[in-house]
Amino acid sequence: MMRPQIAGMDVSRETLEQLEQYHRLLRKWTPAINLVAKSTMEDVWDRHFVDSAQVFGLVPRHEALWVDLGSGGGFPGLVCAVLARELSPETRFVLVESDMRKATFLRTVARELALEAEVICDRVEKVPPLGAEILSARALAPLPKLLDYAARHLGPAGIAVFLKGESFREEICKAQDDWRFAYEEIRSQTDEAAMILRIGDIERV
Ligand SMILES: C[S@@+](CC[C@H](N)C(=O)[O-])C[C@H]1O[C@@H](n2cnc3c(N)ncnc32)[C@H](O)[C@@H]1O
């Protein structure tokens, strides 16, 4: 029997069911809390779940601390935590989200799905350095600010993965005023104008 797929990755039926359970919780909570833009509710699966899942395929699978900044409804961090349960079980997740109601949602999903995910309800810039091996963020801040956050929370040799919209090239130019970094551009599978930036060797100029 064919295994289900998400973002080109084979997953078990159990993982797919977990993602569907998370999807149901998101739909249930969204009228009360703005977890995702209302305009994206019709297409939540592709716009949020598949978009997040593709990030999981771009980082090494091994024992690691993965920190997701400004997680909101859990994108991409919590979707990657669901995938990691099957595909990279030694990876631990920390989700940083300053909005108390969103943090409560994230904790609820993590508990109901029995995920290895801790939620810190605070501002990224106030949380003590986390020493992540993998850092992710989507729709949180322009790249120069994200590099500030990465300098604080990424450990040596860590990799940052940022999902960026069509302004990604200007953001890279602006960031190069203050930072030296190695980066790769990976075209998004869900939005042809978007780019995923995989960044390492971050140093302030
Ligand atoms: C535009 S939303 C994006 C949420 C999610 N990453 C996504 O792509 O759907 C930005 C989220 O970051 C949170 N946030 C903004 N600034 C933050 C900060 N300095 N520290 C922690 N969370 C922050 C907001 O509460 C919000 O949930």
mmCIF file with all atom_site columns, N, CA and C and ligand atoms in Angstrom, residues 34-37 48 51-52 68-77 96-100 102 120-127 137-141 149 163, ligand 1:
data_model
loop_
_atom_site.group_PDB
_atom_site.id
_atom_site.type_symbol
_atom_site.label_atom_id
_atom_site.label_alt_id
_atom_site.label_comp_id
_atom_site.label_asym_id
_atom_site.label_entity_id
_atom_site.label_seq_id
_atom_site.pdbx_PDB_ins_code
_atom_site.Cartn_x
_atom_site.Cartn_y
_atom_site.Cartn_z
_atom_site.occupancy
_atom_site.B_iso_or_equiv
_atom_site.pdbx_formal_charge
_atom_site.auth_seq_id
_atom_site.auth_comp_id
_atom_site.auth_asym_id
_atom_site.auth_atom_id
_atom_site.pdbx_PDB_model_num
ATOM   1   N N   . ASN A 1 34  ? -6.801 34.694 16.414 1.00 0.00 ? 34  ASN A N   1
ATOM   2   C CA  . ASN A 1 34  ? -6.338 34.860 15.038 1.00 0.00 ? 34  ASN A CA  1
ATOM   3   C C   . ASN A 1 34  ? -5.062 34.049 14.793 1.00 0.00 ? 34  ASN A C   1
ATOM   4   N N   . LEU A 1 35  ? -5.191 32.755 14.634 1.00 0.00 ? 35  LEU A N   1
ATOM   5   C CA  . LEU A 1 35  ? -3.989 31.917 14.501 1.00 0.00 ? 35  LEU A CA  1
ATOM   6   C C   . LEU A 1 35  ? -3.380 32.009 13.113 1.00 0.00 ? 35  LEU A C   1
ATOM   7   N N   . VAL A 1 36  ? -4.239 32.151 12.106 1.00 0.00 ? 36  VAL A N   1
ATOM   8   C CA  . VAL A 1 36  ? -3.768 32.379 10.724 1.00 0.00 ? 36  VAL A CA  1
ATOM   9   C C   . VAL A 1 36  ? -4.706 33.403 10.099 1.00 0.00 ? 36  VAL A C   1
ATOM   10  N N   . ALA A 1 37  ? -4.222 34.094 9.062  1.00 0.00 ? 37  ALA A N   1
ATOM   11  C CA  . ALA A 1 37  ? -5.063 35.106 8.414  1.00 0.00 ? 37  ALA A CA  1
ATOM   12  C C   . ALA A 1 37  ? -6.344 34.445 7.893  1.00 0.00 ? 37  ALA A C   1
ATOM   13  N N   . HIS A 1 48  ? -0.317 26.452 4.988  1.00 0.00 ? 48  HIS A N   1
ATOM   14  C CA  . HIS A 1 48  ? 0.332  26.388 6.303  1.00 0.00 ? 48  HIS A CA  1
ATOM   15  C C   . HIS A 1 48  ? 0.979  25.028 6.592  1.00 0.00 ? 48  HIS A C   1
ATOM   16  N N   . ASP A 1 51  ? 3.402  24.086 3.473  1.00 0.00 ? 51  ASP A N   1
ATOM   17  C CA  . ASP A 1 51  ? 4.444  25.124 3.484  1.00 0.00 ? 51  ASP A CA  1
ATOM   18  C C   . ASP A 1 51  ? 5.438  24.885 4.632  1.00 0.00 ? 51  ASP A C   1
ATOM   19  N N   . SER A 1 52  ? 4.922  24.497 5.785  1.00 0.00 ? 52  SER A N   1
ATOM   20  C CA  . SER A 1 52  ? 5.790  24.228 6.934  1.00 0.00 ? 52  SER A CA  1
ATOM   21  C C   . SER A 1 52  ? 6.544  22.909 6.771  1.00 0.00 ? 52  SER A C   1
ATOM   22  N N   . ASP A 1 68  ? 11.856 27.246 17.110 1.00 0.00 ? 68  ASP A N   1
ATOM   23  C CA  . ASP A 1 68  ? 11.020 27.993 16.159 1.00 0.00 ? 68  ASP A CA  1
ATOM   24  C C   . ASP A 1 68  ? 10.614 29.310 16.823 1.00 0.00 ? 68  ASP A C   1
ATOM   25  N N   . LEU A 1 69  ? 10.884 30.414 16.133 1.00 0.00 ? 69  LEU A N   1
ATOM   26  C CA  . LEU A 1 69  ? 10.639 31.739 16.721 1.00 0.00 ? 69  LEU A CA  1
ATOM   27  C C   . LEU A 1 69  ? 9.341  32.344 16.187 1.00 0.00 ? 69  LEU A C   1
ATOM   28  N N   . GLY A 1 70  ? 8.555  32.955 17.066 1.00 0.00 ? 70  GLY A N   1
ATOM   29  C CA  . GLY A 1 70  ? 7.294  33.588 16.641 1.00 0.00 ? 70  GLY A CA  1
ATOM   30  C C   . GLY A 1 70  ? 6.377  32.578 15.975 1.00 0.00 ? 70  GLY A C   1
ATOM   31  N N   . SER A 1 71  ? 6.104  31.474 16.683 1.00 0.00 ? 71  SER A N   1
ATOM   32  C CA  . SER A 1 71  ? 5.437  30.312 16.070 1.00 0.00 ? 71  SER A CA  1
ATOM   33  C C   . SER A 1 71  ? 3.993  30.569 15.676 1.00 0.00 ? 71  SER A C   1
ATOM   34  N N   . GLY A 1 72  ? 3.305  31.492 16.333 1.00 0.00 ? 72  GLY A N   1
ATOM   35  C CA  . GLY A 1 72  ? 1.897  31.759 16.010 1.00 0.00 ? 72  GLY A CA  1
ATOM   36  C C   . GLY A 1 72  ? 1.064  30.500 16.195 1.00 0.00 ? 72  GLY A C   1
ATOM   37  N N   . GLY A 1 73  ? 0.446  30.037 15.105 1.00 0.00 ? 73  GLY A N   1
ATOM   38  C CA  . GLY A 1 73  ? -0.355 28.808 15.155 1.00 0.00 ? 73  GLY A CA  1
ATOM   39  C C   . GLY A 1 73  ? 0.510  27.551 15.018 1.00 0.00 ? 73  GLY A C   1
ATOM   40  N N   . GLY A 1 74  ? 1.853  27.728 15.008 1.00 0.00 ? 74  GLY A N   1
ATOM   41  C CA  . GLY A 1 74  ? 2.747  26.555 14.992 1.00 0.00 ? 74  GLY A CA  1
ATOM   42  C C   . GLY A 1 74  ? 3.470  26.343 13.674 1.00 0.00 ? 74  GLY A C   1
ATOM   43  N N   . PHE A 1 75  ? 3.584  27.433 12.865 1.00 0.00 ? 75  PHE A N   1
ATOM   44  C CA  . PHE A 1 75  ? 4.166  27.297 11.526 1.00 0.00 ? 75  PHE A CA  1
ATOM   45  C C   . PHE A 1 75  ? 5.496  28.013 11.424 1.00 0.00 ? 75  PHE A C   1
ATOM   46  N N   . PRO A 1 76  ? 6.571  27.340 11.078 1.00 0.00 ? 76  PRO A N   1
ATOM   47  C CA  . PRO A 1 76  ? 6.599  25.927 10.708 1.00 0.00 ? 76  PRO A CA  1
ATOM   48  C C   . PRO A 1 76  ? 6.887  24.959 11.866 1.00 0.00 ? 76  PRO A C   1
ATOM   49  N N   . GLY A 1 77  ? 7.185  25.467 13.071 1.00 0.00 ? 77  GLY A N   1
ATOM   50  C CA  . GLY A 1 77  ? 7.772  24.620 14.114 1.00 0.00 ? 77  GLY A CA  1
ATOM   51  C C   . GLY A 1 77  ? 6.946  23.417 14.538 1.00 0.00 ? 77  GLY A C   1
ATOM   52  N N   . VAL A 1 96  ? 8.922  29.548 20.545 1.00 0.00 ? 96  VAL A N   1
ATOM   53  C CA  . VAL A 1 96  ? 8.879  30.811 21.291 1.00 0.00 ? 96  VAL A CA  1
ATOM   54  C C   . VAL A 1 96  ? 7.770  31.664 20.694 1.00 0.00 ? 96  VAL A C   1
ATOM   55  N N   . GLU A 1 97  ? 6.802  32.032 21.526 1.00 0.00 ? 97  GLU A N   1
ATOM   56  C CA  . GLU A 1 97  ? 5.651  32.815 21.052 1.00 0.00 ? 97  GLU A CA  1
ATOM   57  C C   . GLU A 1 97  ? 5.230  33.759 22.177 1.00 0.00 ? 97  GLU A C   1
ATOM   58  N N   . SER A 1 98  ? 5.183  35.067 21.865 1.00 0.00 ? 98  SER A N   1
ATOM   59  C CA  . SER A 1 98  ? 4.930  36.050 22.927 1.00 0.00 ? 98  SER A CA  1
ATOM   60  C C   . SER A 1 98  ? 3.446  36.195 23.271 1.00 0.00 ? 98  SER A C   1
ATOM   61  N N   . ASP A 1 99  ? 2.558  35.768 22.385 1.00 0.00 ? 99  ASP A N   1
ATOM   62  C CA  . ASP A 1 99  ? 1.114  35.943 22.637 1.00 0.00 ? 99  ASP A CA  1
ATOM   63  C C   . ASP A 1 99  ? 0.599  34.764 23.474 1.00 0.00 ? 99  ASP A C   1
ATOM   64  N N   . MET A 1 100 ? 0.068  35.109 24.641 1.00 0.00 ? 100 MET A N   1
ATOM   65  C CA  . MET A 1 100 ? -0.348 34.083 25.619 1.00 0.00 ? 100 MET A CA  1
ATOM   66  C C   . MET A 1 100 ? -1.395 33.115 25.047 1.00 0.00 ? 100 MET A C   1
ATOM   67  N N   . LYS A 1 102 ? -1.980 32.311 21.899 1.00 0.00 ? 102 LYS A N   1
ATOM   68  C CA  . LYS A 1 102 ? -1.380 31.425 20.890 1.00 0.00 ? 102 LYS A CA  1
ATOM   69  C C   . LYS A 1 102 ? -0.493 30.374 21.560 1.00 0.00 ? 102 LYS A C   1
ATOM   70  N N   . ILE A 1 120 ? 7.665  28.389 25.018 1.00 0.00 ? 120 ILE A N   1
ATOM   71  C CA  . ILE A 1 120 ? 8.081  29.495 25.885 1.00 0.00 ? 120 ILE A CA  1
ATOM   72  C C   . ILE A 1 120 ? 7.246  30.711 25.480 1.00 0.00 ? 120 ILE A C   1
ATOM   73  N N   . CYS A 1 121 ? 6.461  31.216 26.432 1.00 0.00 ? 121 CYS A N   1
ATOM   74  C CA  . CYS A 1 121 ? 5.625  32.380 26.124 1.00 0.00 ? 121 CYS A CA  1
ATOM   75  C C   . CYS A 1 121 ? 6.375  33.639 26.560 1.00 0.00 ? 121 CYS A C   1
ATOM   76  N N   . ASP A 1 122 ? 7.139  34.203 25.640 1.00 0.00 ? 122 ASP A N   1
ATOM   77  C CA  . ASP A 1 122 ? 7.925  35.407 25.939 1.00 0.00 ? 122 ASP A CA  1
ATOM   78  C C   . ASP A 1 122 ? 8.425  35.979 24.623 1.00 0.00 ? 122 ASP A C   1
ATOM   79  N N   . ARG A 1 123 ? 9.012  37.159 24.700 1.00 0.00 ? 123 ARG A N   1
ATOM   80  C CA  . ARG A 1 123 ? 9.594  37.747 23.497 1.00 0.00 ? 123 ARG A CA  1
ATOM   81  C C   . ARG A 1 123 ? 10.958 37.104 23.226 1.00 0.00 ? 123 ARG A C   1
ATOM   82  N N   . VAL A 1 124 ? 11.214 36.867 21.950 1.00 0.00 ? 124 VAL A N   1
ATOM   83  C CA  . VAL A 1 124 ? 12.461 36.206 21.532 1.00 0.00 ? 124 VAL A CA  1
ATOM   84  C C   . VAL A 1 124 ? 13.682 36.897 22.131 1.00 0.00 ? 124 VAL A C   1
ATOM   85  N N   . GLU A 1 125 ? 13.644 38.248 22.150 1.00 0.00 ? 125 GLU A N   1
ATOM   86  C CA  . GLU A 1 125 ? 14.821 38.995 22.590 1.00 0.00 ? 125 GLU A CA  1
ATOM   87  C C   . GLU A 1 125 ? 15.006 38.955 24.107 1.00 0.00 ? 125 GLU A C   1
ATOM   88  N N   . LYS A 1 126 ? 13.988 38.458 24.836 1.00 0.00 ? 126 LYS A N   1
ATOM   89  C CA  . LYS A 1 126 ? 14.110 38.372 26.299 1.00 0.00 ? 126 LYS A CA  1
ATOM   90  C C   . LYS A 1 126 ? 14.494 36.972 26.765 1.00 0.00 ? 126 LYS A C   1
ATOM   91  N N   . VAL A 1 127 ? 14.267 35.981 25.912 1.00 0.00 ? 127 VAL A N   1
ATOM   92  C CA  . VAL A 1 127 ? 14.526 34.588 26.315 1.00 0.00 ? 127 VAL A CA  1
ATOM   93  C C   . VAL A 1 127 ? 16.046 34.377 26.374 1.00 0.00 ? 127 VAL A C   1
ATOM   94  N N   . ALA A 1 137 ? 11.868 30.287 11.323 1.00 0.00 ? 137 ALA A N   1
ATOM   95  C CA  . ALA A 1 137 ? 10.885 31.361 11.520 1.00 0.00 ? 137 ALA A CA  1
ATOM   96  C C   . ALA A 1 137 ? 10.199 31.642 10.198 1.00 0.00 ? 137 ALA A C   1
ATOM   97  N N   . ARG A 1 138 ? 8.903  31.945 10.298 1.00 0.00 ? 138 ARG A N   1
ATOM   98  C CA  . ARG A 1 138 ? 8.152  32.380 9.124  1.00 0.00 ? 138 ARG A CA  1
ATOM   99  C C   . ARG A 1 138 ? 7.346  33.602 9.531  1.00 0.00 ? 138 ARG A C   1
ATOM   100 N N   . ALA A 1 139 ? 7.387  34.633 8.681  1.00 0.00 ? 139 ALA A N   1
ATOM   101 C CA  . ALA A 1 139 ? 6.561  35.835 8.856  1.00 0.00 ? 139 ALA A CA  1
ATOM   102 C C   . ALA A 1 139 ? 6.761  36.490 10.220 1.00 0.00 ? 139 ALA A C   1
ATOM   103 N N   . LEU A 1 140 ? 7.999  36.498 10.697 1.00 0.00 ? 140 LEU A N   1
ATOM   104 C CA  . LEU A 1 140 ? 8.252  37.099 12.011 1.00 0.00 ? 140 LEU A CA  1
ATOM   105 C C   . LEU A 1 140 ? 8.865  38.481 11.883 1.00 0.00 ? 140 LEU A C   1
ATOM   106 N N   . ALA A 1 141 ? 9.881  38.644 11.032 1.00 0.00 ? 141 ALA A N   1
ATOM   107 C CA  . ALA A 1 141 ? 10.609 39.917 10.972 1.00 0.00 ? 141 ALA A CA  1
ATOM   108 C C   . ALA A 1 141 ? 11.456 39.937 9.712  1.00 0.00 ? 141 ALA A C   1
ATOM   109 N N   . TYR A 1 149 ? 18.258 37.734 16.027 1.00 0.00 ? 149 TYR A N   1
ATOM   110 C CA  . TYR A 1 149 ? 17.687 36.651 16.844 1.00 0.00 ? 149 TYR A CA  1
ATOM   111 C C   . TYR A 1 149 ? 18.538 35.379 16.719 1.00 0.00 ? 149 TYR A C   1
ATOM   112 N N   . LEU A 1 163 ? 11.529 31.297 6.079  1.00 0.00 ? 163 LEU A N   1
ATOM   113 C CA  . LEU A 1 163 ? 10.643 31.363 4.910  1.00 0.00 ? 163 LEU A CA  1
ATOM   114 C C   . LEU A 1 163 ? 10.389 32.830 4.614  1.00 0.00 ? 163 LEU A C   1
HETATM 115 C C1  . LIG B 2 .   ? 2.786  37.046 11.569 1.00 0.00 ? 1   LIG B C1  1
HETATM 116 S S1  . LIG B 2 .   ? 2.777  35.901 12.863 1.00 0.00 ? 1   LIG B S1  1
HETATM 117 C C2  . LIG B 2 .   ? 3.506  34.464 12.096 1.00 0.00 ? 1   LIG B C2  1
HETATM 118 C C3  . LIG B 2 .   ? 3.183  33.227 12.858 1.00 0.00 ? 1   LIG B C3  1
HETATM 119 C C4  . LIG B 2 .   ? 3.721  31.926 12.231 1.00 0.00 ? 1   LIG B C4  1
HETATM 120 N N1  . LIG B 2 .   ? 5.153  31.876 12.256 1.00 0.00 ? 1   LIG B N1  1
HETATM 121 C C5  . LIG B 2 .   ? 3.197  31.757 10.818 1.00 0.00 ? 1   LIG B C5  1
HETATM 122 O O1  . LIG B 2 .   ? 3.973  31.900 9.882  1.00 0.00 ? 1   LIG B O1  1
HETATM 123 O O2  . LIG B 2 .   ? 1.983  31.485 10.661 1.00 0.00 ? 1   LIG B O2  1
HETATM 124 C C6  . LIG B 2 .   ? 4.096  36.426 13.941 1.00 0.00 ? 1   LIG B C6  1
HETATM 125 C C7  . LIG B 2 .   ? 4.000  35.767 15.301 1.00 0.00 ? 1   LIG B C7  1
HETATM 126 O O3  . LIG B 2 .   ? 5.167  36.101 16.042 1.00 0.00 ? 1   LIG B O3  1
HETATM 127 C C8  . LIG B 2 .   ? 4.790  36.520 17.340 1.00 0.00 ? 1   LIG B C8  1
HETATM 128 N N2  . LIG B 2 .   ? 5.824  37.501 17.719 1.00 0.00 ? 1   LIG B N2  1
HETATM 129 C C9  . LIG B 2 .   ? 6.025  38.727 17.181 1.00 0.00 ? 1   LIG B C9  1
HETATM 130 N N3  . LIG B 2 .   ? 7.127  39.309 17.712 1.00 0.00 ? 1   LIG B N3  1
HETATM 131 C C10 . LIG B 2 .   ? 7.626  38.405 18.616 1.00 0.00 ? 1   LIG B C10 1
HETATM 132 C C11 . LIG B 2 .   ? 8.748  38.416 19.489 1.00 0.00 ? 1   LIG B C11 1
HETATM 133 N N4  . LIG B 2 .   ? 9.571  39.452 19.525 1.00 0.00 ? 1   LIG B N4  1
HETATM 134 N N5  . LIG B 2 .   ? 8.950  37.339 20.278 1.00 0.00 ? 1   LIG B N5  1
HETATM 135 C C12 . LIG B 2 .   ? 8.108  36.262 20.226 1.00 0.00 ? 1   LIG B C12 1
HETATM 136 N N6  . LIG B 2 .   ? 7.032  36.199 19.413 1.00 0.00 ? 1   LIG B N6  1
HETATM 137 C C13 . LIG B 2 .   ? 6.791  37.249 18.615 1.00 0.00 ? 1   LIG B C13 1
HETATM 138 C C14 . LIG B 2 .   ? 3.393  37.110 17.204 1.00 0.00 ? 1   LIG B C14 1
HETATM 139 O O4  . LIG B 2 .   ? 2.656  37.017 18.398 1.00 0.00 ? 1   LIG B O4  1
HETATM 140 C C15 . LIG B 2 .   ? 2.810  36.230 16.106 1.00 0.00 ? 1   LIG B C15 1
HETATM 141 O O5  . LIG B 2 .   ? 2.173  35.096 16.636 1.00 0.00 ? 1   LIG B O5  1
#
